[in-house]
Short mmCIF file of C-alpha atoms in Angstrom, two decimals:
data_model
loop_
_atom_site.label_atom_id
_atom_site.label_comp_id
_atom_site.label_asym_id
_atom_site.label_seq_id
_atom_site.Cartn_x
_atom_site.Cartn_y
_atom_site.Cartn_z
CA UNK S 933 -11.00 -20.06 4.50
CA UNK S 934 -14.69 -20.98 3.68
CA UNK S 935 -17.05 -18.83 2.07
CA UNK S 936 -19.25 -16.51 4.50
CA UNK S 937 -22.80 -16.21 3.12
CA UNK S 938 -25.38 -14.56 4.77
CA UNK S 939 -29.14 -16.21 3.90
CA UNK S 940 -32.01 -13.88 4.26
CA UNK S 941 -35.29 -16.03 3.94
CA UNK S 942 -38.59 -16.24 5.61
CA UNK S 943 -39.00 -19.78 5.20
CA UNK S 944 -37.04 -21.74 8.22
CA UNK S 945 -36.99 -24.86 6.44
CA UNK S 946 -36.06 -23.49 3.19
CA UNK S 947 -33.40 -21.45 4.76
CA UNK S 948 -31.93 -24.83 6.93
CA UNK S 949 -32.32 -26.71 3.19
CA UNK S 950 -30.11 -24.39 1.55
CA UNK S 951 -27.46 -24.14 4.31
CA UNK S 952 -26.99 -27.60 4.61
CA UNK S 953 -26.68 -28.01 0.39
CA UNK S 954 -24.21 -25.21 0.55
CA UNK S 955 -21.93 -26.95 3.28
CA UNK S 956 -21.52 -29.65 0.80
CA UNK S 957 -20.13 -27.14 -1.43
CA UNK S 958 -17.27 -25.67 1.59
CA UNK S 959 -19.86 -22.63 2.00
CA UNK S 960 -20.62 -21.81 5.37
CA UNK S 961 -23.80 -20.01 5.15
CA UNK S 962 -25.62 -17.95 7.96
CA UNK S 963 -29.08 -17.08 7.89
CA UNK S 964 -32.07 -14.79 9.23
CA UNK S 965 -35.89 -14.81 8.48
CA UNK S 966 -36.19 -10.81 8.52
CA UNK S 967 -34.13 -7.82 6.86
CA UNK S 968 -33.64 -5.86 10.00
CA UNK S 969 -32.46 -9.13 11.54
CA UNK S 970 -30.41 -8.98 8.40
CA UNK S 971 -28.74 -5.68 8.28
CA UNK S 972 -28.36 -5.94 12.50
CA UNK S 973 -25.87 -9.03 11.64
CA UNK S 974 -24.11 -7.41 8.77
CA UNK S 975 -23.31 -4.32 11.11
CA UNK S 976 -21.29 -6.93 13.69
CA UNK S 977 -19.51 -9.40 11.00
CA UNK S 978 -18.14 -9.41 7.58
CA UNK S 979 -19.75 -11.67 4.63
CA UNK S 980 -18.35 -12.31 1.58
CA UNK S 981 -21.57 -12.72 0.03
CA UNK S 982 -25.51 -12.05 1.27
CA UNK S 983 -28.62 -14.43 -0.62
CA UNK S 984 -31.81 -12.98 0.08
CA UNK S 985 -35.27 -13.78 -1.22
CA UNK S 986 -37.49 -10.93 -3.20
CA UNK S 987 -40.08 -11.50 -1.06
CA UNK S 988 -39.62 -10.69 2.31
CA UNK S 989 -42.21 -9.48 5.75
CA UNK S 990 -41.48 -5.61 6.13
CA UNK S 991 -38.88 -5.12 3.63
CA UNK S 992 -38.67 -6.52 -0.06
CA UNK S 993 -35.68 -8.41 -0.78
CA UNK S 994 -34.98 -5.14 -3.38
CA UNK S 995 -34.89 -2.93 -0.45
CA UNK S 996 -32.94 -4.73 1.63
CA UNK S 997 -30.40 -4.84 -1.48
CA UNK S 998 -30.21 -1.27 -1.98
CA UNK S 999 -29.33 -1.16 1.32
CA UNK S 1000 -26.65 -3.33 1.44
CA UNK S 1001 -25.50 -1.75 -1.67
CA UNK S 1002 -25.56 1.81 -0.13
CA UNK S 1003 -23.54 0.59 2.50
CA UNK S 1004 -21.36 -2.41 1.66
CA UNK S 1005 -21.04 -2.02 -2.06
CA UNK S 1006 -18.46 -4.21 -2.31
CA UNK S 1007 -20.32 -7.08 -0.85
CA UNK S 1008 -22.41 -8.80 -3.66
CA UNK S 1009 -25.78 -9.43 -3.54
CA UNK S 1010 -27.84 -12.60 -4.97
CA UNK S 1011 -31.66 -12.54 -5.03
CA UNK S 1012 -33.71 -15.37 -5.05
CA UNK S 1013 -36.97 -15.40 -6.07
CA UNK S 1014 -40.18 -17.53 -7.32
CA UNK S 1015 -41.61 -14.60 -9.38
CA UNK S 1016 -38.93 -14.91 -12.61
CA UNK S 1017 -40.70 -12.12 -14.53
CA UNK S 1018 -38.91 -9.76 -16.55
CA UNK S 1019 -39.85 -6.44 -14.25
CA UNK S 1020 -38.43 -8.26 -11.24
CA UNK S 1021 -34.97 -9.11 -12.66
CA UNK S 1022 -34.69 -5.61 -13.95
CA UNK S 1023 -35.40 -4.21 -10.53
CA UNK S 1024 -33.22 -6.15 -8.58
CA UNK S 1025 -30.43 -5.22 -11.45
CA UNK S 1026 -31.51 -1.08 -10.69
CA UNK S 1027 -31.25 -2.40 -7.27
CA UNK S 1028 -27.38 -3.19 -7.93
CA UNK S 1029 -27.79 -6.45 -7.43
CA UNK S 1030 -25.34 -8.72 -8.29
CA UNK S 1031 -26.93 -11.69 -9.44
CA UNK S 1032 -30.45 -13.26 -9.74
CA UNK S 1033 -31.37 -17.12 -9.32
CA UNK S 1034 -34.81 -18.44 -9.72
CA UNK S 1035 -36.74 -20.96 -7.31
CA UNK S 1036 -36.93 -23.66 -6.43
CA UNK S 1037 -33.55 -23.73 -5.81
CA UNK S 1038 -30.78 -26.28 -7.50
CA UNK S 1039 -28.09 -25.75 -5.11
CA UNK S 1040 -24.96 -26.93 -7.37
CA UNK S 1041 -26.25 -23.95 -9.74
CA UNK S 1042 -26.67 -21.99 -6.38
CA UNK S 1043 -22.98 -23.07 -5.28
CA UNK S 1044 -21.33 -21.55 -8.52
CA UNK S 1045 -23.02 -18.51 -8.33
CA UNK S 1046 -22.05 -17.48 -4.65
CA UNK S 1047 -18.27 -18.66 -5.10
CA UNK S 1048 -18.10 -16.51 -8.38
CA UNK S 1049 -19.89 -13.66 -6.57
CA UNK S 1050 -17.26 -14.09 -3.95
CA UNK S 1051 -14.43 -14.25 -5.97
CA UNK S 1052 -15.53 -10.77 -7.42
CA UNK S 1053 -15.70 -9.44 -3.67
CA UNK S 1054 -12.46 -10.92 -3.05
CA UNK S 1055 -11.09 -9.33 -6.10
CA UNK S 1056 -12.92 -6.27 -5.46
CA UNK S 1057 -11.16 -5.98 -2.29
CA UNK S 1058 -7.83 -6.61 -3.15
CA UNK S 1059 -7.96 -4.63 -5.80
CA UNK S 1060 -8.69 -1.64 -3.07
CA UNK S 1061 -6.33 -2.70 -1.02
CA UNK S 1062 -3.48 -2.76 -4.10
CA UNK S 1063 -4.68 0.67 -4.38
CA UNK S 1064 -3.59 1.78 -1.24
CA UNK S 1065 -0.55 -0.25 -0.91
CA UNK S 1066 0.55 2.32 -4.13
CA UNK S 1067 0.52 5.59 -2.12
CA UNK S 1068 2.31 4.52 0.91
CA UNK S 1069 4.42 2.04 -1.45
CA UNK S 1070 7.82 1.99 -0.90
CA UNK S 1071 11.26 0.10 -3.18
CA UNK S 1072 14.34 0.48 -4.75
CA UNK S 1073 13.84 2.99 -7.59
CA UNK S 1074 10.92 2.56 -10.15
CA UNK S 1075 10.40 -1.07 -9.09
CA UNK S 1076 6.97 -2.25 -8.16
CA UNK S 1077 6.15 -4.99 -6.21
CA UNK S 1078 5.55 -6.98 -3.02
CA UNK S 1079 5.87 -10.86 -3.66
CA UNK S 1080 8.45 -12.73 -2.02
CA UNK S 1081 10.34 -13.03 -5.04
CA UNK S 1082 10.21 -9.16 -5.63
CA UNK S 1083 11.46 -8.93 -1.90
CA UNK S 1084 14.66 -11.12 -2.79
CA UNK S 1085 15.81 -8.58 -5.50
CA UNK S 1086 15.00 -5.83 -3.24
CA UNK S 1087 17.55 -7.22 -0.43
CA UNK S 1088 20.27 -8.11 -2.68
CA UNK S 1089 19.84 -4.50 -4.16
CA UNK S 1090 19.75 -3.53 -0.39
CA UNK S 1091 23.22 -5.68 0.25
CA UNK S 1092 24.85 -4.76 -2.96
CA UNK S 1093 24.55 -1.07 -1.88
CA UNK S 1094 27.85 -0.20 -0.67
CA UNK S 1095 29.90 -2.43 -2.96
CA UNK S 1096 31.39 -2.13 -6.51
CA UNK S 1097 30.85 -5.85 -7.49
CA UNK S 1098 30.26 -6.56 -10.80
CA UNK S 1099 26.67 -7.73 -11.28
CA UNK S 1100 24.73 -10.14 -13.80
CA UNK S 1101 21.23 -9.34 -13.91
CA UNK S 1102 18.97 -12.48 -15.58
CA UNK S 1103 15.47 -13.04 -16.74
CA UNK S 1104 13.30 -13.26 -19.42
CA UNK S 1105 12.43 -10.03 -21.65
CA UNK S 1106 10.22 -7.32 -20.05
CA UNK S 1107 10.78 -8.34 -16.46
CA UNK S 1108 12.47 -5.37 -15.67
CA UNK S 1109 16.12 -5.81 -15.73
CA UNK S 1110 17.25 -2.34 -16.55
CA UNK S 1111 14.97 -0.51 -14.03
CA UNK S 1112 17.32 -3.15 -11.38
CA UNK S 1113 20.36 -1.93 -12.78
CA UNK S 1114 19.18 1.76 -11.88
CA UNK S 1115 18.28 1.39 -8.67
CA UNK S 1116 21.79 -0.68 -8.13
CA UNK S 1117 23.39 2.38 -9.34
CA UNK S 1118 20.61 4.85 -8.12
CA UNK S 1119 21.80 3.10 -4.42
CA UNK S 1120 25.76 3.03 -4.78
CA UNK S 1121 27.88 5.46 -3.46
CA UNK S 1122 28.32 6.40 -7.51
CA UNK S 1123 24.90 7.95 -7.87
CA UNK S 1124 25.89 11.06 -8.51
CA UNK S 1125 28.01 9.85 -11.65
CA UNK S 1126 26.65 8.48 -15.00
CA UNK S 1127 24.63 5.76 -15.29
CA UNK S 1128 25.08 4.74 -19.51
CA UNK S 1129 23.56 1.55 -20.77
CA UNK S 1130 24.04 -0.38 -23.92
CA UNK S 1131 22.13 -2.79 -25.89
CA UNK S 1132 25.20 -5.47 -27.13
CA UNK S 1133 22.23 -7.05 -29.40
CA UNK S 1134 21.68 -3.42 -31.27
CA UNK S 1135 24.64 -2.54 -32.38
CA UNK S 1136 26.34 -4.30 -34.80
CA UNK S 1137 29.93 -5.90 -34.20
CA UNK S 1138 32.14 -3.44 -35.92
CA UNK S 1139 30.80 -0.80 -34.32
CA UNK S 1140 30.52 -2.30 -30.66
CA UNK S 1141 34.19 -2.09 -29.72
CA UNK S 1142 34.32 1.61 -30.35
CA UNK S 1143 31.10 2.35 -28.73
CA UNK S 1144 32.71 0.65 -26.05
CA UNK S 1145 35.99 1.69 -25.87
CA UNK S 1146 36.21 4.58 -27.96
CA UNK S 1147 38.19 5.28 -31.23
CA UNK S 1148 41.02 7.62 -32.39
CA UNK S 1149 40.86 9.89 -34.87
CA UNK S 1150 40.90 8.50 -38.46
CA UNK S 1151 41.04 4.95 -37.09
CA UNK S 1152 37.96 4.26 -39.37
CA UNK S 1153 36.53 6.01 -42.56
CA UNK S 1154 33.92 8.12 -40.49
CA UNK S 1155 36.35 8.71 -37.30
CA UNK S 1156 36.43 12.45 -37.97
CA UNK S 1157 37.59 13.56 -34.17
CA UNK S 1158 38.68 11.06 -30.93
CA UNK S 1159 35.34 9.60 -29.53
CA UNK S 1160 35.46 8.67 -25.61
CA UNK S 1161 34.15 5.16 -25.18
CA UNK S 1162 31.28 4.13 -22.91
CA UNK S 1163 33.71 2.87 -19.75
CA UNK S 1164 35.35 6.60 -20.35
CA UNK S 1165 32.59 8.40 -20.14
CA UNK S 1166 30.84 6.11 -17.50
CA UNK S 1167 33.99 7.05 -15.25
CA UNK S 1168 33.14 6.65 -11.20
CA UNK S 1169 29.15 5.85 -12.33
CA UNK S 1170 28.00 2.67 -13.94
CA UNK S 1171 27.68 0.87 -17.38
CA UNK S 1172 25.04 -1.46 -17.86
CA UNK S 1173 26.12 -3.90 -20.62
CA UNK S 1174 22.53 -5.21 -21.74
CA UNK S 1175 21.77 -8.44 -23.55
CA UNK S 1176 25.56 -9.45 -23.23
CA UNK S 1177 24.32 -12.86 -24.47
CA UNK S 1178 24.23 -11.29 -27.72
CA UNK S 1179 27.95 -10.09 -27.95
CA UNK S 1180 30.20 -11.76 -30.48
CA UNK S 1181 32.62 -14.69 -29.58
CA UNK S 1182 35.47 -12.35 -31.61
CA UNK S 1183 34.51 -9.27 -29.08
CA UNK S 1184 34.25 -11.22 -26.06
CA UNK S 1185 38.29 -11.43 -25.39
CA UNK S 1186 38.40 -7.82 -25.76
CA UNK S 1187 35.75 -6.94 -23.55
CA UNK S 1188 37.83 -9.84 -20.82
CA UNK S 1189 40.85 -7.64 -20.57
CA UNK S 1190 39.22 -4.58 -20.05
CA UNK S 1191 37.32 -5.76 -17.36
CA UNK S 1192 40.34 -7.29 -15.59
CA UNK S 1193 42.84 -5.01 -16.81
CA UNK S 1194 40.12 -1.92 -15.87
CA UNK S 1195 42.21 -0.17 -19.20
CA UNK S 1196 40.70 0.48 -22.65
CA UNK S 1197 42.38 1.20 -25.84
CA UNK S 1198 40.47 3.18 -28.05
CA UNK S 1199 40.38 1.79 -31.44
CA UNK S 1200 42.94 3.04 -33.56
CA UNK S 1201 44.91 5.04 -30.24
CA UNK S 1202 48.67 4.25 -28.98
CA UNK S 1203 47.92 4.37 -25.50
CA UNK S 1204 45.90 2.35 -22.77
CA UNK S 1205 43.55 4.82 -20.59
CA UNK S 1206 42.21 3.66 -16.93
CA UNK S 1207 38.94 4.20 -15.62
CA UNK S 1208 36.73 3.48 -12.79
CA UNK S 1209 33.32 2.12 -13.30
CA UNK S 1210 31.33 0.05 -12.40
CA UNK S 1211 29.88 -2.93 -14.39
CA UNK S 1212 26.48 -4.21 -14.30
CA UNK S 1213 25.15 -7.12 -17.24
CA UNK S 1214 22.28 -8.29 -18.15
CA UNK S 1215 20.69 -11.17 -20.48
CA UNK S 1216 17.47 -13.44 -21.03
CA UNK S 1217 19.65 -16.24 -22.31
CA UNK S 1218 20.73 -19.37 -20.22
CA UNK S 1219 24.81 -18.18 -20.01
CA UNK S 1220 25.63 -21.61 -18.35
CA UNK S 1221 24.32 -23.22 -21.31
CA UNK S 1222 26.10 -20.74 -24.09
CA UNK S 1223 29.23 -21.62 -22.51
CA UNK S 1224 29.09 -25.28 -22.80
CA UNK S 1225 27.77 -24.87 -26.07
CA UNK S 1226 31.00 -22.46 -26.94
CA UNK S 1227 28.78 -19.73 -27.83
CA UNK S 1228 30.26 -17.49 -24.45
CA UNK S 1229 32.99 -18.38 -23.11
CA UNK S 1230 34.05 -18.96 -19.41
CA UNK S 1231 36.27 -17.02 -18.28
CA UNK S 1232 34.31 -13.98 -19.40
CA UNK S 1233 31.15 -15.57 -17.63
CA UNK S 1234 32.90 -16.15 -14.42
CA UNK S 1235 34.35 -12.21 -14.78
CA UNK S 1236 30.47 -10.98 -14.67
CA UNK S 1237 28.67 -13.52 -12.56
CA UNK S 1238 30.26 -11.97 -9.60
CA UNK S 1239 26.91 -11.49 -8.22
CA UNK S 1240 23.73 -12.64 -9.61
CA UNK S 1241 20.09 -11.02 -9.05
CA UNK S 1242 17.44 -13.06 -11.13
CA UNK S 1243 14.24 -11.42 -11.93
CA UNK S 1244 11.17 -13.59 -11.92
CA UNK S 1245 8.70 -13.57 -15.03
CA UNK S 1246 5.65 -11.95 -14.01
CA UNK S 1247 3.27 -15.14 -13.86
CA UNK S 1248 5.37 -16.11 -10.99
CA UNK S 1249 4.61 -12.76 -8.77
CA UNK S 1250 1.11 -13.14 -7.88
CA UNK S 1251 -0.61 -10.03 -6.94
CA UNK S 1252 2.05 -8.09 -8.23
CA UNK S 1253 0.17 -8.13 -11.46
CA UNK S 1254 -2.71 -6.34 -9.92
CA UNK S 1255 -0.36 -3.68 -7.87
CA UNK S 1256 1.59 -3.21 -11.36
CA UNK S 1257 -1.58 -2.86 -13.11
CA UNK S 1258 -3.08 -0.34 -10.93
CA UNK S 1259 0.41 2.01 -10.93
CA UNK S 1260 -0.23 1.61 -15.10
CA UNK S 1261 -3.82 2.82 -14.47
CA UNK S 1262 -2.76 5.66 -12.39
CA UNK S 1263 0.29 6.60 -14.73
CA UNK S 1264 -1.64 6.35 -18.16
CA UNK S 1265 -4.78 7.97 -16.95
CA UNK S 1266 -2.65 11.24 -15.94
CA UNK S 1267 -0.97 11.52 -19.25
CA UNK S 1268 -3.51 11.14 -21.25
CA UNK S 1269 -6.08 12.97 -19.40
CA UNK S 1270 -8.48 9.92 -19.06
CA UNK S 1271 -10.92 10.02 -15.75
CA UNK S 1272 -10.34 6.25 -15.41
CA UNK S 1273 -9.66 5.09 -11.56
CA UNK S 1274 -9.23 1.12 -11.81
CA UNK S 1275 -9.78 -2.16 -12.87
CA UNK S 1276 -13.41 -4.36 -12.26
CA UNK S 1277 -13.08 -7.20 -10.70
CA UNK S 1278 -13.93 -9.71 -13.88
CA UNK S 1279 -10.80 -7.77 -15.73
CA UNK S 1280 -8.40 -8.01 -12.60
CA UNK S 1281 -9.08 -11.79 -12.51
CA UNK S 1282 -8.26 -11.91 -16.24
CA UNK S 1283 -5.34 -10.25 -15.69
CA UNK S 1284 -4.34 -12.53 -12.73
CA UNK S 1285 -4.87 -15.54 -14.98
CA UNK S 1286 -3.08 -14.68 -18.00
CA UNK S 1287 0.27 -15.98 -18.78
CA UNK S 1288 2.09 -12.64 -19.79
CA UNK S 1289 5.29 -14.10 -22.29
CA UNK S 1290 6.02 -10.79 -22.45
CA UNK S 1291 6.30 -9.85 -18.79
CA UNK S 1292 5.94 -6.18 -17.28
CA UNK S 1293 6.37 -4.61 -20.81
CA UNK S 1294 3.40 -6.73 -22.08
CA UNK S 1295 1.39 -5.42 -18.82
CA UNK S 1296 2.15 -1.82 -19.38
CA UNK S 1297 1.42 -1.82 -22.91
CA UNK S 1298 -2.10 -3.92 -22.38
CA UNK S 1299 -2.76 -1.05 -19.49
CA UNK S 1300 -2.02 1.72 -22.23
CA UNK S 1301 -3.81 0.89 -24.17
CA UNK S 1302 -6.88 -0.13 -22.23
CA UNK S 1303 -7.26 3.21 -20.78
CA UNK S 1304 -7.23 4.85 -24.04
CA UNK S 1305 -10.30 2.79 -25.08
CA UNK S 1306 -12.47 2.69 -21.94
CA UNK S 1307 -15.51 4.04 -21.53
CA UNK S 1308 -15.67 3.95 -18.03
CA UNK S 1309 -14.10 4.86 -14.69
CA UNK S 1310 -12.85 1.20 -14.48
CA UNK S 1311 -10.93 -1.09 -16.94
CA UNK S 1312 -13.53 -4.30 -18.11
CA UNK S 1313 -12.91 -7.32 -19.26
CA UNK S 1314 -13.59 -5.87 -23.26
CA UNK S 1315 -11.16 -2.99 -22.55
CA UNK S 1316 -8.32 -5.45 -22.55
CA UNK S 1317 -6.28 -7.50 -25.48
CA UNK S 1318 -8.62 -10.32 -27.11
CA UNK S 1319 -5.70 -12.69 -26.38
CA UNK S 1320 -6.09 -11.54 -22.40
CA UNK S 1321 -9.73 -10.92 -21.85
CA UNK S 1322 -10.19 -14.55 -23.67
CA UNK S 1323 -7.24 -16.57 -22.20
CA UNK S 1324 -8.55 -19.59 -20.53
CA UNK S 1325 -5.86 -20.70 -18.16
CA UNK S 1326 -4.43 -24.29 -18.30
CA UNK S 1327 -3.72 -26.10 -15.51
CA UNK S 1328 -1.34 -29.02 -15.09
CA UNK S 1329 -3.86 -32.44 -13.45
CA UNK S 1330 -0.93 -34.69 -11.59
CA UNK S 1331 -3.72 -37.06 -10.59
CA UNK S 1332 -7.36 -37.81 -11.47
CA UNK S 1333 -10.16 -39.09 -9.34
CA UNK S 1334 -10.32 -42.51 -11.95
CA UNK S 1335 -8.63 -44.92 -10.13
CA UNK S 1336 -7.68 -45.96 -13.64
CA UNK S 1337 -6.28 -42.94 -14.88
CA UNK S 1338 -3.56 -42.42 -11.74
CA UNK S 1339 -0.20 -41.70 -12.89
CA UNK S 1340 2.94 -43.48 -11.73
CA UNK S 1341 5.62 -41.88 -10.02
CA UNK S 1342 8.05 -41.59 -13.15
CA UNK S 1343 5.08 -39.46 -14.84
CA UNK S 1344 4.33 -37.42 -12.54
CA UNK S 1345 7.72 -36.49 -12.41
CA UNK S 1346 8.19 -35.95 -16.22
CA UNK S 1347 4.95 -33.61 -16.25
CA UNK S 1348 6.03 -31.62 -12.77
CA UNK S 1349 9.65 -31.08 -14.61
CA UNK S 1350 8.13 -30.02 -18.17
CA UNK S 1351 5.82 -27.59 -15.80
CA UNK S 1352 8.72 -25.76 -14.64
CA UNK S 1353 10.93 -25.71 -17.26
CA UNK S 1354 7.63 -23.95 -19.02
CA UNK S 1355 7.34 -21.34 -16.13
CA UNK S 1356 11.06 -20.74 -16.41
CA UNK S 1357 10.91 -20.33 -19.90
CA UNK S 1358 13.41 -23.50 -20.89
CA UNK S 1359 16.21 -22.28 -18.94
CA UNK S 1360 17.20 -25.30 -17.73
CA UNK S 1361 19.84 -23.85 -14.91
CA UNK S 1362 16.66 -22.12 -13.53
CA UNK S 1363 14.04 -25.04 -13.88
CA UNK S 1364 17.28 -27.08 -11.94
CA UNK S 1365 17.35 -24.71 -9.40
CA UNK S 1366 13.77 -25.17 -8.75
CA UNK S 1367 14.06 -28.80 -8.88
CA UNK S 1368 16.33 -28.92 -6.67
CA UNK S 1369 18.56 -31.12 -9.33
CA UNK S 1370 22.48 -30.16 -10.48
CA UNK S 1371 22.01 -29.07 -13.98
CA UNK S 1372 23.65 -33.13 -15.54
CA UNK S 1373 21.17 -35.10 -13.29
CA UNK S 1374 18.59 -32.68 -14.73
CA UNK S 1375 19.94 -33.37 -18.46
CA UNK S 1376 19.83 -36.57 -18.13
CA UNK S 1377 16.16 -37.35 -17.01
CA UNK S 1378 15.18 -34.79 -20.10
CA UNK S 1379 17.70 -37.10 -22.37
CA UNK S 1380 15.34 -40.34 -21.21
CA UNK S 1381 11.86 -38.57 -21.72
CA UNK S 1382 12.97 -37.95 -25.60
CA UNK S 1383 13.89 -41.67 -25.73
CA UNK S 1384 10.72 -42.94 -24.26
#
């Protein structure tokens, strides 16, 4: 949709001069030769952005801004004037003003500076309307988030409710995968059993299988008394078996039978002992790929991948960064007693351009500690990480308007697949998925670009 300007000007031809520049530019611009004329049109429609001169019959242009201000301070306000001295920019910044361009007008300059001013009202808007979303907010356990690929978790979690299938959870780091398993077992009929999670990346090999499984007494040096295993103590709830990516080819076979044989053998015990939980994995590696490159193997990948839920990187959510952000705001402002409400509009944009490798974890620690430095009731753009509040955002150009510079088909293709296999962080079973492609017809174009 266009952008709605309202053009308050005395001068007729002036005002017809700059609404036909501004159509040039996609603005659709509106205008009136008096404030009150003004301010009666702002009280029947929305604009995204009102231009008015300083000088104005019956009311000043700085007037008519503090009104709009008092009212609508959301919607920004651009003044235009022939008088550039010092004391008139200051006023119309007291005025709240929201920028200040100097006649005559150059209407490219003019163009920039009402679709930036509407992007902040845009932003300023959503950034309400996030707000509000939060209190009446509604999803599986702690997770946060509206965007279509947010909604796909949410209905498997829905659909996976009243089942004990065994579950792989993928996705990069940070994106949330343990606060899925949660609300998978926070939503089972086993809720009111033990939910115990394990990191197969932090503890080291020899010590993994009794963790596990459990160990006898004296079956090691430090085996003082019989330990119960994770599955043991885990029994009718749920073990979460995180970064399984990590586990050792030598453990894997062991960790195979349990599953199918639903018995562990504590290490060093005589006896097999049953028990009844339910398994839930996760990893950020590309398990398809492990396998073929015998670093997992495949039975033990088909025994988890029962059901998979992929969660999306956070670049690939939208808004979600802003609704995430906010809930950060709101969290970290309450425990650490800070009178901060939200985020401007220049920082929400940063946030909504940055490329966040590290996901919801890198969010929530950016949020942290942007609160604890702010000096105001809002986040800015210098509250936030240098790497964030400079990030210029990079965008991939498929064609260019030099008829000499078009790029054949086979190009465009290379550049589109490098794109997603970027967003998806090399995994190339996601970035086929995407594609469209079987994972060997996906191979095999990557095999010819490193020829070429």
């Amino acid at each position: 949709m266009a952008t709605q300007v309202l053009l308050v000007d005395d001068e007729q031809d002036l005002c017809e001069a700059i609404q036909d520049g501004l159509s040039r530019h996609g603005i659709e611009v509106d205008w009136r030769t008096t404030a009150d004329q003004a301010l009666t049109l702002l009280n029947e429609r929305d604009f995204d952005v009102v231009l008015t001169d300083l000088n104005l019959p019956e009311m000043s242009g700085i007037e008519l801004c503090e009104r709009i201000v008092a009212n609508r301070p959301d919607t920004p306000v651009i003044v235009l004037t022939a008088f550039g001295s010092m004391e008139s920019v200051i006023d119309t910044i007291r005025a709240g003003a929201y920028d200040f361009i100097p006649k005559p007008v150059d209407v490219a300059n003019l163009a920039h500076a009402v679709n930036r001013a509407a992007q902040h009202f845009h932003l300023r808007q959503e950034v309400k309307r996030l707000r509000h979303t939060l209190e009446t907010f509604s999803s599986p356990g702690q997770l946060i988030g509206q965007s279509t690929a947010m909604k796909k978790v949410y209905d498997l979690i829905e659909r996976l409710r009243n089942t004990d299938a065994t579950v792989l959870l993928t996705g990069e780091s940070g994106t949330g995968k343990e606060l899925v398993a949660r609300a998978l077992h926070t939503q089972s009929r086993r809720s009111a059993h033990p939910f115990l999670a394990i990191n197969c990346a932090a503890v080291p090999t020899n010590l993994l299988e009794s963790e596990l499984f459990g160990h006898a007494k004296g079956a090691f040096t430090d085996a003082h008394s019989d330990r119960k295993g994770l599955f043991e103590r885990a029994h009718r709830g749920t073990v979460l078996l995180d970064e399984i990516g990590e586990m050792a080819l030598d453990m894997q076979p062991k960790l195979l039978r349990v599953l199918e044989e639903r018995q562990v053998r504590p290490v060093g015990g005589g006896k097999d002992i049953s028990f009844d939980t339910r398994v839930i994995a996760s990893t950020n590696r590309d398990l398809e790929t492990e396998v073929e490159e015998g670093r997992f193997r495949e039975d033990l990948y088909y025994r988890l991948n029962v059901v998979q839920v992929h969660l999306p990187p956070l670049r690939a959510r939208g808004n979600d960064i802003l609704l995430l952000a906010q809930q950060f705001v709101q969290t970290f402002a309450t425990k650490l007693s800070r009178p901060v409400k939200g985020i401007s509009s220049e920082a929400a944009r940063r946030l909504l351009e940055y490329d966040w490798p590290g996901n919801v974890r890198q969010l929530q620690n950016s949020i942290e500690r942007a609160v604890t430095l702010t000096r105001f009731e809002e986040i800015t753009v210098d509250d936030l990480p240098e790497k964030i509040g400079r990030f210029e955002s990079t965008k991939m150009v498929l064609v260019d308007s030099d008829a000499e510079h078009l790029l054949s088909l086979s190009e465009l293709e290379k550049r589109y697949i490098e794109r997603v296999l970027t967003a998806v962080a090399g995994n190339k079973t996601q970035a086929a998925a995407v594609l469209g492609l079987d994972r060997r017809t996906l191979y095999r174009k990557l095999e010819r670009y490193d020829r070429e």
